[in-house]
Amino acid sequence: MGHRESFNMQRSSTSATRMQEGLDGVKKKLNYEAQGPERAVIVGIITPQQDEWRTAEYLDELEFLATTAGAETVRRFTQRLNGPSSTTYLGSGKLKEIREFIDMEEEQERDIDLVIFDDELSAKQLRNIEGELRVRVLDRTSLILDIFAMRAQTANAKTQVELAQYRYMLPRLQRMWTHLERQGGGSGGGGGKGSVGLRGPGETQLEMDRRIILNRMSLLKQRLADIDRQKNTQRGNRGRMIRVALVGYTNVGKSTLMNLLAKSDVFAENKLFATLDTTVRKVIVDNLPFLLSDTVGFIRKLPTDLVDSFKSTLDEVREADLLVHVADISHPDFENQIEVVSKTLADLGCAEKPLMIIFNKIDAYTWVEKDADDLTPSTRENVSLDDLRKTWMARLNDNCIFISARERENIDELKTMLYNKVRELHVQKYPYNDFLYQNFDAEEM
């Protein structure tokens, strides 16, 4: 057989191989589309500071985050530890157990696409875990950032999210590169063609990427500073009106309440972080107008990078005259959510601002009444809504109210409470009462 025939056969074989690879790729894509969302495993640890019940609650929230991002949770793993391992987060035995589960699913043609950890992981932990599990690994922070990137609509939100992503990525660049090739090099007189001026260690790909990211971050910070100045100008032009900010945990109904009070069409959905951009609307209750803003929701273990990046958005909270803390009374761990929001407000320097709490979703509240002969201690699920109402109203006096924004229960009472509090602040801040115009309805009555 001649060289030409041999070459033609080899070329034909190569073309057939490439065609088969292309067909395999198409089949894989079709199979992926048929399978639907990515299948995920979530992981958390039980520590002396975080008991089993609390870990289960955190994993429920992590599963909700995964669902919001478009993944389906198929299994959760937990391990009791004094604290996370600095190298692999979990013990080697638990990692092996997760790897065996992934292998078992793959044998059944049910691939696991990613493993999500409930805490932020270092670059070393991510590298070691991925090496052991051989699947994509995410932590809570990267999952939240992914949701923020998906939810961002305006230029402001997109810029803030991009900056937060780069801040998260920068210390983890080493994990993202498996090769560090020199741009230039050579030594001595025989450095080779083109080595003049390039002798030495050269610049690694990692250093190039770090420099590119730092330059991009500098540009984004400047862009956010410009946006911040524009927003300060907007806030200064809003006139002599009291500013009220809705704050609270994510998915407690702030946007629904905003739509109800302001008769607006702010996007509201039963998913985490449905609102990223602050929306400000003018609201008039009786004869008193004020500005109402709907802000981004808080969450446990909120990444510091996000708080820093969303400074211009959170300035609406800092400059508000009254904070309206919306809480989901139907959530089994609503008291802990209230603590998370209170701590975040304190971190923002807003702990001393006037505040009232709205307990929303009373229509979804459920409880289990104990039998008369049941002598076991009462738990959270045994407390009735009336008991909760008495407890919190005794603690906060007239600074709380129980409502259902969806069913419009107690909304008139809420408007009366808001009117009284805003009017009191208005008289203090603007003694001439510029906007307390005449109430013609009252005269007609």
Short mmCIF file of C-alpha atoms in Angstrom, two decimals:
data_model
loop_
_atom_site.label_atom_id
_atom_site.label_comp_id
_atom_site.label_asym_id
_atom_site.label_seq_id
_atom_site.Cartn_x
_atom_site.Cartn_y
_atom_site.Cartn_z
CA MET A 1 0.00 0.00 0.00
CA GLY A 2 1.44 3.39 -1.02
CA HIS A 3 1.87 6.42 1.21
CA ARG A 4 -1.02 8.25 -0.51
CA GLU A 5 -3.47 5.37 0.07
CA SER A 6 -2.33 5.08 3.67
CA PHE A 7 -2.77 8.82 4.20
CA ASN A 8 -6.24 8.78 2.62
CA MET A 9 -7.35 5.88 4.83
CA GLN A 10 -6.00 7.67 7.90
CA ARG A 11 -7.75 10.90 6.91
CA SER A 12 -11.01 9.00 6.33
CA SER A 13 -10.67 7.37 9.74
CA THR A 14 -10.03 10.74 11.38
CA SER A 15 -13.06 12.27 9.64
CA ALA A 16 -15.24 9.37 10.76
CA THR A 17 -13.98 9.78 14.32
CA ARG A 18 -14.76 13.51 14.30
CA MET A 19 -18.21 12.83 12.84
CA GLN A 20 -18.88 10.28 15.58
CA GLU A 21 -17.70 12.73 18.23
CA GLY A 22 -20.03 15.33 16.76
CA LEU A 23 -22.95 12.89 16.83
CA ASP A 24 -22.10 11.95 20.42
CA GLY A 25 -22.09 15.63 21.31
CA VAL A 26 -25.50 16.15 19.71
CA LYS A 27 -26.87 13.08 21.50
CA LYS A 28 -25.46 14.32 24.79
CA LYS A 29 -27.06 17.72 24.25
CA LEU A 30 -30.41 16.17 23.35
CA ASN A 31 -30.22 13.88 26.37
CA TYR A 32 -29.40 16.87 28.58
CA GLU A 33 -32.34 18.84 27.24
CA ALA A 34 -34.62 15.85 27.74
CA GLN A 35 -33.39 15.31 31.29
CA GLY A 36 -34.34 18.83 32.27
CA PRO A 37 -32.66 20.74 35.13
CA GLU A 38 -29.24 19.90 36.51
CA ARG A 39 -29.27 17.31 39.28
CA ALA A 40 -27.59 18.44 42.47
CA VAL A 41 -26.45 17.10 45.83
CA ILE A 42 -26.35 19.51 48.79
CA VAL A 43 -24.01 19.19 51.76
CA GLY A 44 -23.88 20.68 55.27
CA ILE A 45 -22.26 20.00 58.62
CA ILE A 46 -23.61 19.69 62.16
CA THR A 47 -21.40 21.42 64.74
CA PRO A 48 -21.64 22.31 68.44
CA GLN A 49 -22.70 25.79 67.32
CA GLN A 50 -25.19 24.52 64.70
CA ASP A 51 -27.40 21.65 65.82
CA GLU A 52 -29.13 19.10 63.60
CA TRP A 53 -32.40 21.03 63.42
CA ARG A 54 -30.65 24.25 62.44
CA THR A 55 -28.57 22.44 59.79
CA ALA A 56 -31.73 20.90 58.31
CA GLU A 57 -33.29 24.38 58.18
CA TYR A 58 -30.21 25.80 56.43
CA LEU A 59 -30.23 22.93 53.91
CA ASP A 60 -33.93 23.55 53.20
CA GLU A 61 -33.00 27.11 52.32
CA LEU A 62 -30.02 25.92 50.26
CA GLU A 63 -32.36 23.62 48.34
CA PHE A 64 -34.68 26.57 47.70
CA LEU A 65 -31.67 28.53 46.42
CA ALA A 66 -30.74 25.64 44.12
CA THR A 67 -34.31 25.47 42.80
CA THR A 68 -34.30 29.21 42.17
CA ALA A 69 -31.05 28.80 40.21
CA GLY A 70 -32.61 26.03 38.11
CA ALA A 71 -31.21 22.87 39.73
CA GLU A 72 -33.03 19.86 41.18
CA THR A 73 -31.82 18.56 44.54
CA VAL A 74 -31.79 14.76 44.63
CA ARG A 75 -29.92 14.06 47.87
CA ARG A 76 -28.52 15.82 50.92
CA PHE A 77 -25.55 14.78 53.06
CA THR A 78 -24.62 15.93 56.56
CA GLN A 79 -21.75 15.12 58.91
CA ARG A 80 -21.13 15.84 62.58
CA LEU A 81 -17.88 17.75 63.06
CA ASN A 82 -16.37 20.14 65.57
CA GLY A 83 -15.81 22.44 62.61
CA PRO A 84 -15.18 22.31 58.86
CA SER A 85 -11.89 20.80 57.71
CA SER A 86 -9.51 23.44 56.35
CA THR A 87 -8.57 21.18 53.42
CA THR A 88 -11.70 19.24 52.43
CA TYR A 89 -14.52 20.79 54.55
CA LEU A 90 -15.79 17.24 55.27
CA GLY A 91 -14.02 14.14 56.54
CA SER A 92 -12.47 11.78 54.00
CA GLY A 93 -15.06 9.08 54.79
CA LYS A 94 -18.00 11.36 54.03
CA LEU A 95 -16.42 12.53 50.77
CA LYS A 96 -15.97 8.89 49.80
CA GLU A 97 -19.64 8.23 50.60
CA ILE A 98 -20.70 11.13 48.33
CA ARG A 99 -18.40 9.85 45.56
CA GLU A 100 -19.94 6.37 45.83
CA PHE A 101 -23.42 7.86 45.55
CA ILE A 102 -22.38 9.81 42.42
CA ASP A 103 -20.91 6.64 40.88
CA MET A 104 -24.06 4.69 41.68
CA GLU A 105 -26.23 7.36 40.03
CA GLU A 106 -23.99 7.38 36.96
CA GLU A 107 -24.37 3.60 36.64
CA GLN A 108 -28.13 4.15 36.51
CA GLU A 109 -27.61 6.85 33.86
CA ARG A 110 -28.71 9.55 36.30
CA ASP A 111 -25.67 11.83 36.32
CA ILE A 112 -25.06 14.18 39.22
CA ASP A 113 -24.09 17.53 37.71
CA LEU A 114 -22.98 19.44 40.78
CA VAL A 115 -22.45 19.29 44.55
CA ILE A 116 -23.39 22.38 46.56
CA PHE A 117 -21.95 23.13 50.01
CA ASP A 118 -23.82 25.27 52.54
CA ASP A 119 -20.77 27.35 53.53
CA GLU A 120 -18.25 29.40 51.60
CA LEU A 121 -15.27 27.28 50.52
CA SER A 122 -11.67 28.38 50.14
CA ALA A 123 -9.67 27.81 46.94
CA LYS A 124 -7.84 24.89 48.62
CA GLN A 125 -11.08 23.26 49.75
CA LEU A 126 -12.66 23.64 46.30
CA ARG A 127 -9.62 22.15 44.57
CA ASN A 128 -9.39 19.18 46.94
CA ILE A 129 -13.13 18.45 46.91
CA GLU A 130 -13.37 18.58 43.11
CA GLY A 131 -10.34 16.29 42.87
CA GLU A 132 -12.08 13.76 45.10
CA LEU A 133 -15.65 14.00 43.72
CA ARG A 134 -14.76 14.70 40.07
CA VAL A 135 -17.88 16.81 39.53
CA ARG A 136 -18.54 20.54 39.59
CA VAL A 137 -18.56 21.96 43.12
CA LEU A 138 -20.32 25.16 44.24
CA ASP A 139 -20.59 26.81 47.62
CA ARG A 140 -23.42 28.89 49.04
CA THR A 141 -21.79 32.18 48.00
CA SER A 142 -21.26 31.19 44.36
CA LEU A 143 -24.85 29.91 44.19
CA ILE A 144 -26.23 33.21 45.49
CA LEU A 145 -24.02 35.12 43.05
CA ASP A 146 -25.37 32.96 40.22
CA ILE A 147 -28.95 33.79 41.21
CA PHE A 148 -28.11 37.48 41.43
CA ALA A 149 -26.57 37.33 37.95
CA MET A 150 -29.73 35.64 36.66
CA ARG A 151 -32.03 38.19 38.33
CA ALA A 152 -30.10 41.35 37.41
CA GLN A 153 -32.02 43.39 34.86
CA THR A 154 -30.80 46.98 35.01
CA ALA A 155 -27.29 48.26 34.25
CA ASN A 156 -26.88 49.15 37.92
CA ALA A 157 -27.72 45.65 39.18
CA LYS A 158 -25.60 43.97 36.50
CA THR A 159 -22.60 46.13 37.41
CA GLN A 160 -23.00 45.39 41.12
CA VAL A 161 -23.30 41.65 40.52
CA GLU A 162 -20.30 41.57 38.17
CA LEU A 163 -18.15 43.35 40.76
CA ALA A 164 -19.23 40.88 43.46
CA GLN A 165 -18.42 37.96 41.16
CA TYR A 166 -14.91 39.28 40.48
CA ARG A 167 -14.34 39.83 44.21
CA TYR A 168 -15.32 36.22 44.83
CA MET A 169 -13.25 34.95 41.90
CA LEU A 170 -10.00 36.82 42.62
CA PRO A 171 -8.70 34.71 45.56
CA ARG A 172 -9.79 31.52 43.77
CA LEU A 173 -8.00 32.07 40.47
CA GLN A 174 -5.40 29.42 41.23
CA ARG A 175 -8.09 26.75 41.23
CA MET A 176 -9.34 27.83 37.82
CA TRP A 177 -6.01 27.27 36.05
CA THR A 178 -4.29 23.89 35.78
CA HIS A 179 -1.46 25.25 33.63
CA LEU A 180 0.72 28.30 34.18
CA GLU A 181 2.63 28.83 30.96
CA ARG A 182 5.31 31.43 30.70
CA GLN A 183 4.84 34.17 28.14
CA GLY A 184 8.55 34.52 27.60
CA GLY A 185 11.75 33.13 29.02
CA GLY A 186 15.11 31.85 28.06
CA SER A 187 18.52 32.30 29.64
CA GLY A 188 22.01 33.05 28.54
CA GLY A 189 23.14 33.90 25.04
CA GLY A 190 21.21 31.11 23.31
CA GLY A 191 17.80 32.28 24.33
CA GLY A 192 16.46 31.69 20.87
CA LYS A 193 14.69 33.83 18.34
CA GLY A 194 12.46 36.51 19.81
CA SER A 195 13.84 36.26 23.34
CA VAL A 196 15.38 39.75 23.43
CA GLY A 197 13.83 41.68 26.28
CA LEU A 198 11.87 38.61 27.44
CA ARG A 199 14.53 36.86 29.47
CA GLY A 200 13.49 36.06 33.01
CA PRO A 201 10.55 34.33 34.63
CA GLY A 202 7.98 35.94 32.34
CA GLU A 203 4.36 36.51 33.35
CA THR A 204 2.15 33.58 34.19
CA GLN A 205 -1.38 33.23 32.90
CA LEU A 206 -2.55 33.51 36.50
CA GLU A 207 -0.84 36.88 36.94
CA MET A 208 -2.29 38.11 33.67
CA ASP A 209 -5.80 37.15 34.72
CA ARG A 210 -5.35 38.72 38.13
CA ARG A 211 -4.23 41.97 36.51
CA ILE A 212 -7.13 41.90 34.04
CA ILE A 213 -9.64 41.29 36.84
CA LEU A 214 -8.18 44.07 39.02
CA ASN A 215 -8.41 46.50 36.11
CA ARG A 216 -11.99 45.41 35.42
CA MET A 217 -12.89 45.80 39.11
CA SER A 218 -11.43 49.30 39.10
CA LEU A 219 -13.59 50.18 36.10
CA LEU A 220 -16.72 48.72 37.72
CA LYS A 221 -16.07 50.60 40.97
CA GLN A 222 -15.79 53.84 39.02
CA ARG A 223 -19.01 53.04 37.18
CA LEU A 224 -20.79 52.33 40.49
CA ALA A 225 -19.42 55.58 41.94
CA ASP A 226 -20.98 57.45 39.00
CA ILE A 227 -24.27 55.61 39.55
CA ASP A 228 -24.07 56.43 43.26
CA ARG A 229 -23.69 60.14 42.50
CA GLN A 230 -26.69 59.99 40.17
CA LYS A 231 -28.78 58.28 42.84
CA ASN A 232 -27.71 60.84 45.45
CA THR A 233 -28.88 63.58 43.07
CA GLN A 234 -32.18 61.74 42.58
CA ARG A 235 -32.62 61.36 46.33
CA GLY A 236 -31.90 65.06 46.79
CA ASN A 237 -34.58 65.98 44.25
CA ARG A 238 -37.35 63.98 45.88
CA GLY A 239 -38.61 66.94 47.85
CA ARG A 240 -39.58 67.26 51.48
CA MET A 241 -41.14 63.85 52.04
CA ILE A 242 -40.50 61.16 54.61
CA ARG A 243 -38.69 58.10 53.22
CA VAL A 244 -39.91 54.66 54.26
CA ALA A 245 -37.90 51.55 53.34
CA LEU A 246 -39.25 48.00 53.25
CA VAL A 247 -36.59 45.65 54.59
CA GLY A 248 -36.63 41.98 55.49
CA TYR A 249 -35.53 38.49 54.66
CA THR A 250 -35.78 37.38 51.06
CA ASN A 251 -39.17 36.04 49.91
CA VAL A 252 -41.24 37.42 52.79
CA GLY A 253 -43.62 39.44 50.59
CA LYS A 254 -42.04 42.92 50.46
CA SER A 255 -42.73 43.41 46.75
CA THR A 256 -46.32 42.20 47.12
CA LEU A 257 -46.83 44.69 49.94
CA MET A 258 -45.20 47.41 47.84
CA ASN A 259 -47.63 46.75 44.99
CA LEU A 260 -50.54 46.86 47.40
CA LEU A 261 -49.62 50.15 49.10
CA ALA A 262 -48.25 52.00 46.06
CA LYS A 263 -50.63 50.46 43.49
CA SER A 264 -47.58 49.68 41.37
CA ASP A 265 -46.42 46.69 39.36
CA VAL A 266 -43.12 45.73 41.04
CA PHE A 267 -42.07 42.20 40.03
CA ALA A 268 -43.06 39.71 42.75
CA GLU A 269 -42.52 35.95 42.68
CA ASN A 270 -42.34 33.08 45.15
CA LYS A 271 -38.59 32.70 44.64
CA LEU A 272 -35.54 34.01 46.42
CA PHE A 273 -34.17 37.41 45.39
CA ALA A 274 -36.99 38.23 42.98
CA THR A 275 -36.09 41.91 43.56
CA LEU A 276 -32.53 43.22 43.16
CA ASP A 277 -32.99 46.87 42.23
CA THR A 278 -34.45 49.28 44.73
CA THR A 279 -37.84 50.56 43.57
CA VAL A 280 -39.13 53.88 44.95
CA ARG A 281 -42.78 54.88 44.70
CA LYS A 282 -44.80 57.78 46.04
CA VAL A 283 -47.56 56.60 48.36
CA ILE A 284 -50.44 58.70 49.67
CA VAL A 285 -52.32 57.60 52.77
CA ASP A 286 -55.25 59.86 53.57
CA ASN A 287 -53.77 63.38 53.13
CA LEU A 288 -50.13 62.43 53.68
CA PRO A 289 -47.69 61.52 50.88
CA PHE A 290 -44.40 59.73 51.52
CA LEU A 291 -41.79 57.77 49.56
CA LEU A 292 -41.78 53.98 49.86
CA SER A 293 -38.81 51.90 48.66
CA ASP A 294 -38.59 48.15 48.13
CA THR A 295 -35.05 46.86 48.75
CA VAL A 296 -33.13 43.65 48.07
CA GLY A 297 -33.89 40.88 50.56
CA PHE A 298 -31.38 39.70 53.15
CA ILE A 299 -30.37 36.11 53.79
CA ARG A 300 -28.28 34.04 56.19
CA LYS A 301 -24.56 34.05 55.44
CA LEU A 302 -25.05 36.92 52.98
CA PRO A 303 -21.73 37.23 51.13
CA THR A 304 -19.73 40.28 52.24
CA ASP A 305 -18.86 40.95 48.60
CA LEU A 306 -22.55 41.42 47.84
CA VAL A 307 -23.04 43.85 50.72
CA ASP A 308 -20.06 45.89 49.51
CA SER A 309 -21.12 45.79 45.86
CA PHE A 310 -24.74 46.73 46.60
CA LYS A 311 -23.77 49.86 48.53
CA SER A 312 -25.75 52.20 46.28
CA THR A 313 -28.83 50.01 46.62
CA LEU A 314 -28.51 49.72 50.39
CA ASP A 315 -28.08 53.49 50.69
CA GLU A 316 -31.88 53.65 50.39
CA VAL A 317 -31.97 51.80 53.71
CA ARG A 318 -29.33 54.03 55.29
CA GLU A 319 -31.12 57.24 54.29
CA ALA A 320 -34.64 56.10 55.19
CA ASP A 321 -36.49 57.91 57.98
CA LEU A 322 -38.53 54.82 58.89
CA LEU A 323 -37.70 51.13 58.39
CA VAL A 324 -40.59 48.72 57.89
CA HIS A 325 -39.33 45.23 58.66
CA VAL A 326 -41.48 42.64 56.87
CA ALA A 327 -41.35 39.12 58.37
CA ASP A 328 -42.91 35.86 57.18
CA ILE A 329 -44.88 34.67 60.22
CA SER A 330 -45.68 31.35 58.49
CA HIS A 331 -42.01 30.38 58.25
CA PRO A 332 -41.01 27.89 60.98
CA ASP A 333 -37.80 29.81 61.67
CA PHE A 334 -39.10 33.36 61.30
CA GLU A 335 -37.53 34.51 64.59
CA ASN A 336 -34.07 33.58 63.34
CA GLN A 337 -34.79 35.42 60.09
CA ILE A 338 -35.70 38.50 62.12
CA GLU A 339 -32.36 38.22 63.95
CA VAL A 340 -30.47 37.94 60.62
CA VAL A 341 -32.15 41.11 59.30
CA SER A 342 -31.56 42.96 62.59
CA LYS A 343 -27.87 42.05 62.51
CA THR A 344 -27.54 43.12 58.87
CA LEU A 345 -29.22 46.46 59.67
CA ALA A 346 -26.80 46.92 62.56
CA ASP A 347 -23.88 46.21 60.20
CA LEU A 348 -25.25 48.91 57.88
CA GLY A 349 -25.39 51.38 60.78
CA CYS A 350 -29.20 51.49 60.84
CA ALA A 351 -29.87 49.91 64.25
CA GLU A 352 -31.06 53.18 65.81
CA LYS A 353 -33.54 54.14 63.10
CA PRO A 354 -37.28 54.12 63.88
CA LEU A 355 -38.60 50.66 62.99
CA MET A 356 -41.85 48.75 62.89
CA ILE A 357 -42.41 45.08 62.12
CA ILE A 358 -45.09 43.75 59.78
CA PHE A 359 -45.80 40.05 60.27
CA ASN A 360 -46.99 38.97 56.84
CA LYS A 361 -48.59 35.76 55.52
CA ILE A 362 -50.93 35.13 58.46
CA ASP A 363 -53.15 33.29 55.97
CA ALA A 364 -50.44 30.63 55.61
CA TYR A 365 -49.72 30.22 59.33
CA THR A 366 -50.34 26.72 60.72
CA TRP A 367 -50.04 25.23 64.21
CA VAL A 368 -50.80 21.98 66.01
CA GLU A 369 -52.84 22.09 69.20
CA LYS A 370 -51.54 19.80 71.94
CA ASP A 371 -53.79 17.23 73.59
CA ALA A 372 -54.91 18.03 77.11
CA ASP A 373 -53.03 15.03 78.54
CA ASP A 374 -49.82 15.78 76.60
CA LEU A 375 -47.27 16.84 79.24
CA THR A 376 -44.31 17.24 76.87
CA PRO A 377 -42.87 20.76 76.49
CA SER A 378 -44.53 22.92 73.86
CA THR A 379 -42.61 23.48 70.65
CA ARG A 380 -42.77 26.20 68.02
CA GLU A 381 -45.46 24.33 66.06
CA ASN A 382 -47.75 24.25 69.13
CA VAL A 383 -48.03 28.05 69.40
CA SER A 384 -51.20 29.60 68.00
CA LEU A 385 -51.27 32.79 65.97
CA ASP A 386 -53.21 34.56 68.76
CA ASP A 387 -50.50 33.64 71.27
CA LEU A 388 -47.79 34.94 68.93
CA ARG A 389 -49.73 38.14 68.37
CA LYS A 390 -50.09 38.77 72.11
CA THR A 391 -46.42 37.99 72.73
CA TRP A 392 -45.01 40.25 70.04
CA MET A 393 -47.47 43.10 70.63
CA ALA A 394 -46.62 43.03 74.32
CA ARG A 395 -42.93 43.20 73.43
CA LEU A 396 -43.17 45.88 70.71
CA ASN A 397 -46.28 47.79 71.85
CA ASP A 398 -47.76 49.52 68.79
CA ASN A 399 -44.73 48.90 66.57
CA CYS A 400 -45.98 45.67 65.00
CA ILE A 401 -49.00 44.44 63.09
CA PHE A 402 -50.14 41.09 61.65
CA ILE A 403 -51.38 41.10 58.04
CA SER A 404 -51.79 39.09 54.86
CA ALA A 405 -50.73 41.10 51.82
CA ARG A 406 -52.02 38.43 49.46
CA GLU A 407 -55.46 38.18 51.08
CA ARG A 408 -55.49 41.89 52.02
CA GLU A 409 -56.19 41.19 55.68
CA ASN A 410 -55.66 44.11 58.13
CA ILE A 411 -54.39 46.38 55.33
CA ASP A 412 -56.56 49.31 56.50
CA GLU A 413 -55.10 48.97 60.00
CA LEU A 414 -51.62 48.92 58.46
CA LYS A 415 -52.30 52.12 56.52
CA THR A 416 -53.54 53.83 59.70
CA MET A 417 -50.41 52.77 61.57
CA LEU A 418 -48.17 53.96 58.74
CA TYR A 419 -50.03 57.27 58.57
CA ASN A 420 -49.55 57.94 62.29
CA LYS A 421 -45.84 57.07 62.27
CA VAL A 422 -45.02 58.94 59.06
CA ARG A 423 -47.00 62.00 60.16
CA GLU A 424 -45.12 62.10 63.46
CA LEU A 425 -41.78 61.94 61.65
CA HIS A 426 -42.93 64.49 59.06
CA VAL A 427 -43.88 67.05 61.70
CA GLN A 428 -40.51 66.59 63.41
CA LYS A 429 -38.43 66.83 60.22
CA TYR A 430 -40.53 69.41 58.35
CA PRO A 431 -42.26 71.61 60.94
CA TYR A 432 -44.12 73.61 58.29
CA ASN A 433 -45.95 70.50 57.06
CA ASP A 434 -45.46 71.34 53.39
CA PHE A 435 -47.23 68.23 52.15
CA LEU A 436 -49.98 67.89 54.74
CA TYR A 437 -52.55 69.27 52.35
CA GLN A 438 -56.19 69.74 53.20
CA ASN A 439 -58.28 66.60 53.56
CA PHE A 440 -61.47 67.39 51.61
CA ASP A 441 -62.97 63.95 52.32
CA ALA A 442 -62.94 64.71 56.04
CA GLU A 443 -64.76 68.05 55.47
CA GLU A 444 -67.47 66.38 53.42
CA MET A 445 -68.09 63.94 56.26
#
